PDB file of C-alpha atoms in Angstrom:
ATOM      1  CA  MET Z 180      10.686  -7.849  24.128  1.00 94.00           C
ATOM      2  CA  GLU Z 181       8.462  -5.011  22.916  1.00 94.00           C
ATOM      3  CA  LYS Z 182       4.728  -4.643  23.489  1.00 96.00           C
ATOM      4  CA  VAL Z 183       2.150  -2.136  22.235  1.00 97.00           C
ATOM      5  CA  ALA Z 184      -1.636  -1.787  22.146  1.00 97.00           C
ATOM      6  CA  LEU Z 185      -3.242  -0.718  18.859  1.00 96.00           C
ATOM      7  CA  ASP Z 186      -4.924   2.183  20.678  1.00 96.00           C
ATOM      8  CA  ASP Z 187      -1.454   3.517  21.565  1.00 97.00           C
ATOM      9  CA  VAL Z 188      -0.056   3.445  18.011  1.00 97.00           C
ATOM     10  CA  ARG Z 189      -0.204   6.820  16.289  1.00 97.00           C
ATOM     11  CA  ILE Z 190      -2.068   7.260  13.001  1.00 96.00           C
ATOM     12  CA  GLU Z 191       0.306   7.920  10.086  1.00 94.00           C
ATOM     13  CA  ASN Z 192      -1.564   8.133   6.791  1.00 89.00           C
ATOM     14  CA  ASN Z 193      -0.537   8.014   3.150  1.00 82.00           C
ATOM     15  CA  PRO Z 194       0.299  11.493   1.738  1.00 78.00           C
ATOM     16  CA  LEU Z 195      -2.346  10.940  -0.959  1.00 80.00           C
ATOM     17  CA  GLY Z 196      -5.084  10.994   1.704  1.00 87.00           C
ATOM     18  CA  VAL Z 197      -6.580   7.687   0.522  1.00 92.00           C
ATOM     19  CA  HIS Z 198      -7.389   6.308   3.978  1.00 94.00           C
ATOM     20  CA  SER Z 199      -8.282   7.761   7.343  1.00 93.00           C
ATOM     21  CA  VAL Z 200      -6.612   5.223   9.671  1.00 97.00           C
ATOM     22  CA  ARG Z 201      -3.202   3.605   9.140  1.00 97.00           C
ATOM     23  CA  LYS Z 202      -1.213   2.652  12.218  1.00 97.00           C
ATOM     24  CA  PRO Z 203       2.405   1.526  11.650  1.00 96.00           C
ATOM     25  CA  VAL Z 204       2.575  -1.115  14.384  1.00 97.00           C
ATOM     26  CA  SER Z 205       6.041  -2.221  13.284  1.00 95.00           C
ATOM     27  CA  ASP Z 206       7.395   1.310  13.852  1.00 95.00           C
ATOM     28  CA  ALA Z 207       5.949   1.349  17.361  1.00 96.00           C
ATOM     29  CA  LEU Z 208       7.589  -2.015  18.077  1.00 96.00           C
ATOM     30  CA  GLY Z 209      10.870  -1.192  16.337  1.00 95.00           C
ATOM     31  CA  THR Z 210      10.863  -4.114  13.894  1.00 94.00           C
ATOM     32  CA  THR Z 211      13.668  -4.288  11.353  1.00 93.00           C
ATOM     33  CA  ASP Z 212      12.798  -7.317   9.217  1.00 94.00           C
ATOM     34  CA  PHE Z 213       9.125  -6.805   8.380  1.00 94.00           C
ATOM     35  CA  ALA Z 214       6.442  -4.106   8.172  1.00 94.00           C
ATOM     36  CA  PHE Z 215       3.144  -4.531  10.030  1.00 96.00           C
ATOM     37  CA  ASN Z 216       0.412  -1.915   9.537  1.00 96.00           C
ATOM     38  CA  TYR Z 217      -3.143  -1.739  10.844  1.00 98.00           C
ATOM     39  CA  PHE Z 218      -5.809  -0.152   8.617  1.00 98.00           C
ATOM     40  CA  GLU Z 219      -9.399   0.987   8.956  1.00 98.00           C
ATOM     41  CA  LEU Z 220     -10.920   1.781   5.573  1.00 98.00           C
ATOM     42  CA  GLN Z 221     -14.167   3.689   5.250  1.00 98.00           C
ATOM     43  CA  PRO Z 222     -16.255   3.078   2.095  1.00 98.00           C
ATOM     44  CA  GLY Z 223     -14.275   4.256  -0.944  1.00 97.00           C
ATOM     45  CA  GLU Z 224     -10.897   4.349   0.840  1.00 97.00           C
ATOM     46  CA  SER Z 225      -7.850   2.317  -0.200  1.00 96.00           C
ATOM     47  CA  PHE Z 226      -4.733   0.822   1.334  1.00 96.00           C
ATOM     48  CA  SER Z 227      -2.324   2.581  -1.024  1.00 90.00           C
ATOM     49  CA  GLY Z 228      -4.053   4.856  -3.495  1.00 81.00           C
ATOM     50  CA  GLY Z 229      -3.256   3.116  -6.741  1.00 88.00           C
ATOM     51  CA  MET Z 230      -1.818   0.241  -8.723  1.00 93.00           C
ATOM     52  CA  HIS Z 231       1.757  -0.298  -7.545  1.00 92.00           C
ATOM     53  CA  ARG Z 232       4.403  -2.946  -6.990  1.00 92.00           C
ATOM     54  CA  HIS Z 233       7.281  -3.475  -4.603  1.00 90.00           C
ATOM     55  CA  HIS Z 234      10.320  -5.116  -6.163  1.00 88.00           C
ATOM     56  CA  ASP Z 235      11.884  -5.588  -2.730  1.00 88.00           C
ATOM     57  CA  GLN Z 236       8.936  -6.807  -0.625  1.00 91.00           C
ATOM     58  CA  GLU Z 237       6.155  -9.332  -0.675  1.00 94.00           C
ATOM     59  CA  GLU Z 238       2.906  -8.217   0.942  1.00 96.00           C
ATOM     60  CA  LEU Z 239       0.228 -10.091   2.817  1.00 98.00           C
ATOM     61  CA  PHE Z 240      -3.128  -8.591   3.832  1.00 98.00           C
ATOM     62  CA  TYR Z 241      -5.286 -10.099   6.579  1.00 98.00           C
ATOM     63  CA  ILE Z 242      -8.876  -8.807   6.755  1.00 98.00           C
ATOM     64  CA  LEU Z 243     -10.247  -8.643  10.307  1.00 98.00           C
ATOM     65  CA  GLU Z 244     -13.643  -7.151   9.456  1.00 98.00           C
ATOM     66  CA  GLY Z 245     -15.581  -6.409   6.274  1.00 98.00           C
ATOM     67  CA  THR Z 246     -14.626  -7.292   2.705  1.00 98.00           C
ATOM     68  CA  ALA Z 247     -11.672  -5.740   0.908  1.00 98.00           C
ATOM     69  CA  THR Z 248     -11.351  -5.730  -2.870  1.00 98.00           C
ATOM     70  CA  PHE Z 249      -7.921  -6.249  -4.422  1.00 98.00           C
ATOM     71  CA  GLU Z 250      -6.994  -5.767  -8.043  1.00 97.00           C
ATOM     72  CA  THR Z 251      -4.092  -6.695 -10.296  1.00 96.00           C
ATOM     73  CA  PRO Z 252      -3.878  -5.846 -13.998  1.00 93.00           C
ATOM     74  CA  GLU Z 253      -5.316  -9.329 -14.632  1.00 95.00           C
ATOM     75  CA  GLU Z 254      -8.099  -9.762 -12.056  1.00 97.00           C
ATOM     76  CA  VAL Z 255     -10.241  -8.433  -9.201  1.00 98.00           C
ATOM     77  CA  VAL Z 256     -10.607 -10.457  -5.987  1.00 98.00           C
ATOM     78  CA  ASP Z 257     -12.793  -9.891  -2.918  1.00 98.00           C
ATOM     79  CA  VAL Z 258     -11.248 -10.926   0.398  1.00 98.00           C
ATOM     80  CA  PRO Z 259     -13.827 -11.390   3.176  1.00 98.00           C
ATOM     81  CA  GLU Z 260     -13.435 -11.211   6.944  1.00 98.00           C
ATOM     82  CA  ASP Z 261     -10.792 -13.649   8.243  1.00 98.00           C
ATOM     83  CA  GLY Z 262      -9.360 -13.931   4.716  1.00 98.00           C
ATOM     84  CA  CYS Z 263      -5.815 -13.342   3.515  1.00 98.00           C
ATOM     85  CA  ILE Z 264      -4.216 -12.434   0.207  1.00 98.00           C
ATOM     86  CA  ARG Z 265      -0.524 -12.390  -0.745  1.00 98.00           C
ATOM     87  CA  PHE Z 266       1.324 -10.487  -3.467  1.00 97.00           C
ATOM     88  CA  GLU Z 267       4.818 -11.539  -4.455  1.00 95.00           C
ATOM     89  CA  PRO Z 268       7.614  -9.020  -5.059  1.00 94.00           C
ATOM     90  CA  GLY Z 269       7.177  -7.296  -8.428  1.00 93.00           C
ATOM     91  CA  GLU Z 270       3.441  -8.065  -8.699  1.00 96.00           C
ATOM     92  CA  TYR Z 271       1.235  -5.050  -9.413  1.00 95.00           C
ATOM     93  CA  GLN Z 272      -1.674  -4.681  -6.969  1.00 96.00           C
ATOM     94  CA  THR Z 273      -4.017  -2.281  -5.265  1.00 96.00           C
ATOM     95  CA  GLY Z 274      -6.712  -2.798  -2.681  1.00 97.00           C
ATOM     96  CA  GLY Z 275      -9.494  -0.981  -0.933  1.00 98.00           C
ATOM     97  CA  ASN Z 276     -13.015  -0.846   0.395  1.00 98.00           C
ATOM     98  CA  GLU Z 277     -15.702  -0.939  -2.306  1.00 98.00           C
ATOM     99  CA  THR Z 278     -18.510  -1.751   0.160  1.00 98.00           C
ATOM    100  CA  ASP Z 279     -20.738   0.377   2.394  1.00 98.00           C
ATOM    101  CA  ASP Z 280     -19.203  -1.127   5.547  1.00 98.00           C
ATOM    102  CA  LEU Z 281     -15.962  -0.531   7.451  1.00 98.00           C
ATOM    103  CA  VAL Z 282     -12.956  -2.680   6.519  1.00 98.00           C
ATOM    104  CA  ARG Z 283     -10.346  -3.380   9.204  1.00 98.00           C
ATOM    105  CA  GLY Z 284      -7.184  -5.337   8.577  1.00 98.00           C
ATOM    106  CA  PHE Z 285      -3.437  -5.698   8.636  1.00 98.00           C
ATOM    107  CA  ALA Z 286      -0.853  -5.283   5.875  1.00 97.00           C
ATOM    108  CA  ILE Z 287       2.421  -7.145   6.367  1.00 97.00           C
ATOM    109  CA  GLY Z 288       5.496  -6.622   4.179  1.00 94.00           C
ATOM    110  CA  ALA Z 289       8.821  -8.468   4.237  1.00 94.00           C
ATOM    111  CA  PRO Z 290      11.759  -8.421   4.149  1.00 89.00           C
ATOM    112  CA  ASP Z 291      12.640  -5.161   5.878  1.00 81.00           C
ATOM    113  CA  SER Z 292      10.449  -2.828   7.888  1.00 79.00           C
ATOM    114  CA  ARG Z 293      10.305  -0.241   5.082  1.00 75.00           C
ATOM    115  CA  HIS Z 294      10.471  -0.555   1.329  1.00 69.00           C
ATOM    116  CA  ASP Z 295      13.191   1.113  -0.709  1.00 71.00           C
ATOM    117  CA  TRP Z 296      11.632   3.927  -2.804  1.00 68.00           C
ATOM    118  CA  ASP Z 297      13.906   2.931  -5.717  1.00 71.00           C
ATOM    119  CA  GLU Z 298      12.232  -0.494  -5.647  1.00 75.00           C
ATOM    120  CA  LEU Z 299       8.650   0.816  -5.920  1.00 81.00           C
ATOM    121  CA  ASP Z 300       6.732   1.420  -9.168  1.00 87.00           C
ATOM    122  CA  ALA Z 301       3.277   2.834  -9.815  1.00 89.00           C
ATOM    123  CA  LEU Z 302       1.224   2.046 -12.913  1.00 88.00           C
ATOM    124  CA  VAL Z 303       0.197   5.546 -14.010  1.00 86.00           C
ATOM    125  CA  TYR Z 304      -1.018   7.143 -17.249  1.00 88.00           C
ATOM    126  CA  CYS Z 305       1.841   9.060 -18.913  1.00 90.00           C
ATOM    127  CA  THR Z 306       0.811  12.073 -20.977  1.00 89.00           C
ATOM    128  CA  GLU Z 307       3.960  11.794 -23.108  1.00 91.00           C
ATOM    129  CA  CYS Z 308       3.694   8.038 -23.812  1.00 91.00           C
ATOM    130  CA  GLU Z 309      -0.131   8.293 -23.979  1.00 91.00           C
ATOM    131  CA  GLU Z 310      -0.570   5.011 -22.073  1.00 90.00           C
ATOM    132  CA  GLU Z 311      -0.177   3.511 -18.598  1.00 89.00           C
ATOM    133  CA  THR Z 312       3.508   2.959 -17.900  1.00 90.00           C
ATOM    134  CA  ASP Z 313       5.774   2.092 -14.981  1.00 87.00           C
ATOM    135  CA  HIS Z 314       6.515   5.213 -12.963  1.00 90.00           C
ATOM    136  CA  GLY Z 315       9.243   5.421 -10.363  1.00 87.00           C
ATOM    137  CA  MET Z 316       8.055   6.849  -7.069  1.00 82.00           C
ATOM    138  CA  GLY Z 317       9.691   9.055  -4.495  1.00 78.00           C
ATOM    139  CA  LEU Z 318       8.846  11.409  -1.669  1.00 76.00           C
ATOM    140  CA  THR Z 319       9.327  15.149  -1.989  1.00 78.00           C
ATOM    141  CA  ASP Z 320      10.736  17.279   0.823  1.00 80.00           C
ATOM    142  CA  ASP Z 321       7.184  18.226   1.838  1.00 78.00           C
ATOM    143  CA  GLY Z 322       6.115  14.559   2.179  1.00 72.00           C
ATOM    144  CA  GLN Z 323       4.188  14.226  -1.097  1.00 73.00           C
ATOM    145  CA  PHE Z 324       4.659  11.471  -3.673  1.00 76.00           C
ATOM    146  CA  SER Z 325       6.478  12.207  -6.918  1.00 81.00           C
ATOM    147  CA  PHE Z 326       6.193  10.075 -10.065  1.00 86.00           C
ATOM    148  CA  THR Z 327       8.574   9.789 -13.045  1.00 89.00           C
ATOM    149  CA  CYS Z 328       7.808   7.714 -16.148  1.00 91.00           C
ATOM    150  CA  ARG Z 329      10.418   4.975 -16.509  1.00 89.00           C
ATOM    151  CA  GLU Z 330       9.828   4.889 -20.299  1.00 89.00           C
ATOM    152  CA  CYS Z 331      10.329   8.550 -21.262  1.00 91.00           C
ATOM    153  CA  GLY Z 332      11.389  10.327 -18.056  1.00 87.00           C
ATOM    154  CA  ASN Z 333       8.266  12.526 -17.978  1.00 85.00           C
ATOM    155  CA  ASP Z 334       7.638  14.093 -14.551  1.00 81.00           C
ATOM    156  CA  PRO Z 335       3.965  15.167 -14.381  1.00 68.00           C
ATOM    157  CA  GLN Z 336       4.684  17.383 -11.361  1.00 58.00           C
ATOM    158  CA  ALA Z 337       7.362  19.446 -13.205  1.00 53.00           C
TER     159      ALA Z 337
END
Protein backbone atom coordinates (compact mmCIF):
# COMPACT_ATOMS: atom_id res chain seq x y z
CA MET A 1 0.00 0.00 0.00
CA GLU A 2 1.19 3.53 -0.75
CA LYS A 3 -0.19 6.76 0.70
CA VAL A 4 0.54 10.43 0.00
CA ALA A 5 -0.99 13.81 0.83
CA LEU A 6 -1.36 16.33 -2.01
CA ASP A 7 0.62 18.86 0.03
CA ASP A 8 3.58 16.44 -0.01
CA VAL A 9 3.62 15.90 -3.80
CA ARG A 10 6.18 18.05 -5.58
CA ILE A 11 5.14 20.47 -8.32
CA GLU A 12 6.38 19.35 -11.76
CA ASN A 13 5.15 21.66 -14.50
CA ASN A 14 4.95 21.43 -18.27
CA PRO A 15 8.13 22.74 -20.00
CA LEU A 16 5.95 25.21 -21.94
CA GLY A 17 5.11 27.04 -18.69
CA VAL A 18 1.35 26.86 -19.33
CA HIS A 19 0.33 26.19 -15.72
CA SER A 20 1.69 27.03 -12.31
CA VAL A 21 0.68 23.91 -10.35
CA ARG A 22 0.83 20.32 -11.63
CA LYS A 23 1.45 17.58 -9.09
CA PRO A 24 2.12 14.07 -10.47
CA VAL A 25 0.36 12.08 -7.75
CA SER A 26 0.89 8.81 -9.62
CA ASP A 27 4.68 9.34 -9.55
CA ALA A 28 4.58 9.91 -5.80
CA LEU A 29 2.58 6.70 -5.36
CA GLY A 30 4.59 4.68 -7.88
CA THR A 31 1.67 3.67 -10.12
CA THR A 32 2.46 1.70 -13.26
CA ASP A 33 -0.92 1.32 -14.98
CA PHE A 34 -2.37 4.83 -14.92
CA ALA A 35 -1.36 8.49 -14.58
CA PHE A 36 -3.01 10.70 -11.96
CA ASN A 37 -2.14 14.42 -11.88
CA TYR A 38 -3.48 17.26 -9.76
CA PHE A 39 -3.75 20.72 -11.33
CA GLU A 40 -4.43 24.26 -10.17
CA LEU A 41 -5.01 26.58 -13.11
CA GLN A 42 -4.98 30.34 -12.72
CA PRO A 43 -7.01 32.39 -15.24
CA GLY A 44 -5.53 31.90 -18.72
CA GLU A 45 -3.55 28.76 -17.82
CA SER A 46 -4.01 25.36 -19.48
CA PHE A 47 -3.56 21.69 -18.69
CA SER A 48 -1.26 20.99 -21.64
CA GLY A 49 -0.52 24.07 -23.71
CA GLY A 50 -2.16 23.13 -26.97
CA MET A 51 -4.27 20.85 -29.12
CA HIS A 52 -2.83 17.34 -28.83
CA ARG A 53 -3.76 13.67 -28.82
CA HIS A 54 -2.46 10.53 -27.19
CA HIS A 55 -2.67 7.44 -29.37
CA ASP A 56 -1.78 5.23 -26.41
CA GLN A 57 -3.90 6.70 -23.59
CA GLU A 58 -7.42 7.78 -22.85
CA GLU A 59 -7.76 10.78 -20.54
CA LEU A 60 -10.36 11.73 -17.99
CA PHE A 61 -10.51 15.13 -16.25
CA TYR A 62 -12.41 15.66 -12.99
CA ILE A 63 -12.98 19.31 -12.00
CA LEU A 64 -12.93 19.87 -8.24
CA GLU A 65 -13.41 23.65 -8.29
CA GLY A 66 -14.20 26.26 -10.94
CA THR A 67 -15.08 25.69 -14.59
CA ALA A 68 -12.61 24.32 -17.12
CA THR A 69 -13.06 24.77 -20.86
CA PHE A 70 -12.11 21.91 -23.18
CA GLU A 71 -11.83 22.06 -26.93
CA THR A 72 -11.60 19.58 -29.78
CA PRO A 73 -11.36 20.53 -33.46
CA GLU A 74 -15.15 20.11 -33.57
CA GLU A 75 -16.45 21.74 -30.37
CA VAL A 76 -15.87 23.68 -27.14
CA VAL A 77 -17.28 22.36 -23.85
CA ASP A 78 -17.34 23.90 -20.37
CA VAL A 79 -16.97 21.45 -17.49
CA PRO A 80 -18.16 22.86 -14.15
CA GLU A 81 -17.21 21.90 -10.60
CA ASP A 82 -17.84 18.20 -9.88
CA GLY A 83 -17.96 17.52 -13.63
CA CYS A 84 -15.95 15.06 -15.69
CA ILE A 85 -14.93 14.80 -19.33
CA ARG A 86 -13.27 11.89 -21.15
CA PHE A 87 -11.18 11.80 -24.33
CA GLU A 88 -10.57 8.52 -26.09
CA PRO A 89 -7.16 7.54 -27.47
CA GLY A 90 -6.42 9.42 -30.70
CA GLU A 91 -8.91 12.23 -30.02
CA TYR A 92 -7.48 15.75 -30.30
CA GLN A 93 -8.17 17.92 -27.24
CA THR A 94 -6.95 20.78 -25.12
CA GLY A 95 -8.27 22.30 -21.94
CA GLY A 96 -7.76 25.23 -19.64
CA ASN A 97 -9.11 28.01 -17.50
CA GLU A 98 -10.92 30.74 -19.46
CA THR A 99 -12.57 32.23 -16.35
CA ASP A 100 -11.44 34.76 -13.73
CA ASP A 101 -11.50 32.11 -10.99
CA LEU A 102 -9.13 29.31 -9.96
CA VAL A 103 -9.69 25.88 -11.50
CA ARG A 104 -8.61 22.81 -9.51
CA GLY A 105 -8.89 19.28 -10.81
CA PHE A 106 -7.39 15.93 -11.65
CA ALA A 107 -6.24 14.49 -14.97
CA ILE A 108 -6.20 10.69 -15.21
CA GLY A 109 -4.62 8.78 -18.11
CA ALA A 110 -4.61 5.04 -18.78
CA PRO A 111 -3.18 2.60 -19.59
CA ASP A 112 0.33 3.17 -18.27
CA SER A 113 1.62 5.81 -15.89
CA ARG A 114 3.33 7.77 -18.69
CA HIS A 115 2.54 8.18 -22.35
CA ASP A 116 4.96 7.12 -25.06
CA TRP A 117 6.30 10.25 -26.84
CA ASP A 118 6.07 8.38 -30.17
CA GLU A 119 2.32 8.05 -29.54
CA LEU A 120 1.69 11.78 -28.99
CA ASP A 121 0.77 14.32 -31.69
CA ALA A 122 0.23 18.07 -31.54
CA LEU A 123 -1.93 19.99 -34.00
CA VAL A 124 0.43 22.83 -34.97
CA TYR A 125 0.70 25.27 -37.88
CA CYS A 126 3.46 24.14 -40.27
CA THR A 127 5.24 26.92 -42.15
CA GLU A 128 6.16 24.53 -44.97
CA CYS A 129 2.68 23.00 -45.43
CA GLU A 130 1.04 26.38 -44.66
CA GLU A 131 -1.69 24.74 -42.57
CA GLU A 132 -2.24 22.99 -39.23
CA THR A 133 -0.84 19.47 -39.43
CA ASP A 134 -0.04 16.57 -37.12
CA HIS A 135 3.33 17.14 -35.48
CA GLY A 136 5.24 14.45 -33.64
CA MET A 137 6.43 15.54 -30.22
CA GLY A 138 9.53 14.78 -28.23
CA LEU A 139 11.61 16.14 -25.39
CA THR A 140 15.01 17.68 -25.98
CA ASP A 141 17.98 17.03 -23.69
CA ASP A 142 17.25 20.31 -21.88
CA GLY A 143 13.63 19.30 -21.13
CA GLN A 144 11.90 21.38 -23.82
CA PHE A 145 9.33 20.09 -26.31
CA SER A 146 10.32 19.54 -29.93
CA PHE A 147 7.84 19.30 -32.81
CA THR A 148 8.26 17.72 -36.27
CA CYS A 149 5.60 17.91 -38.99
CA ARG A 150 4.43 14.40 -39.86
CA GLU A 151 3.47 15.57 -43.38
CA CYS A 152 6.71 17.18 -44.60
CA GLY A 153 9.27 16.57 -41.83
CA ASN A 154 9.68 20.29 -41.09
CA ASP A 155 11.28 20.96 -37.69
CA PRO A 156 10.47 24.56 -36.67
CA GLN A 157 13.21 24.50 -34.02
CA ALA A 158 15.98 23.63 -36.55
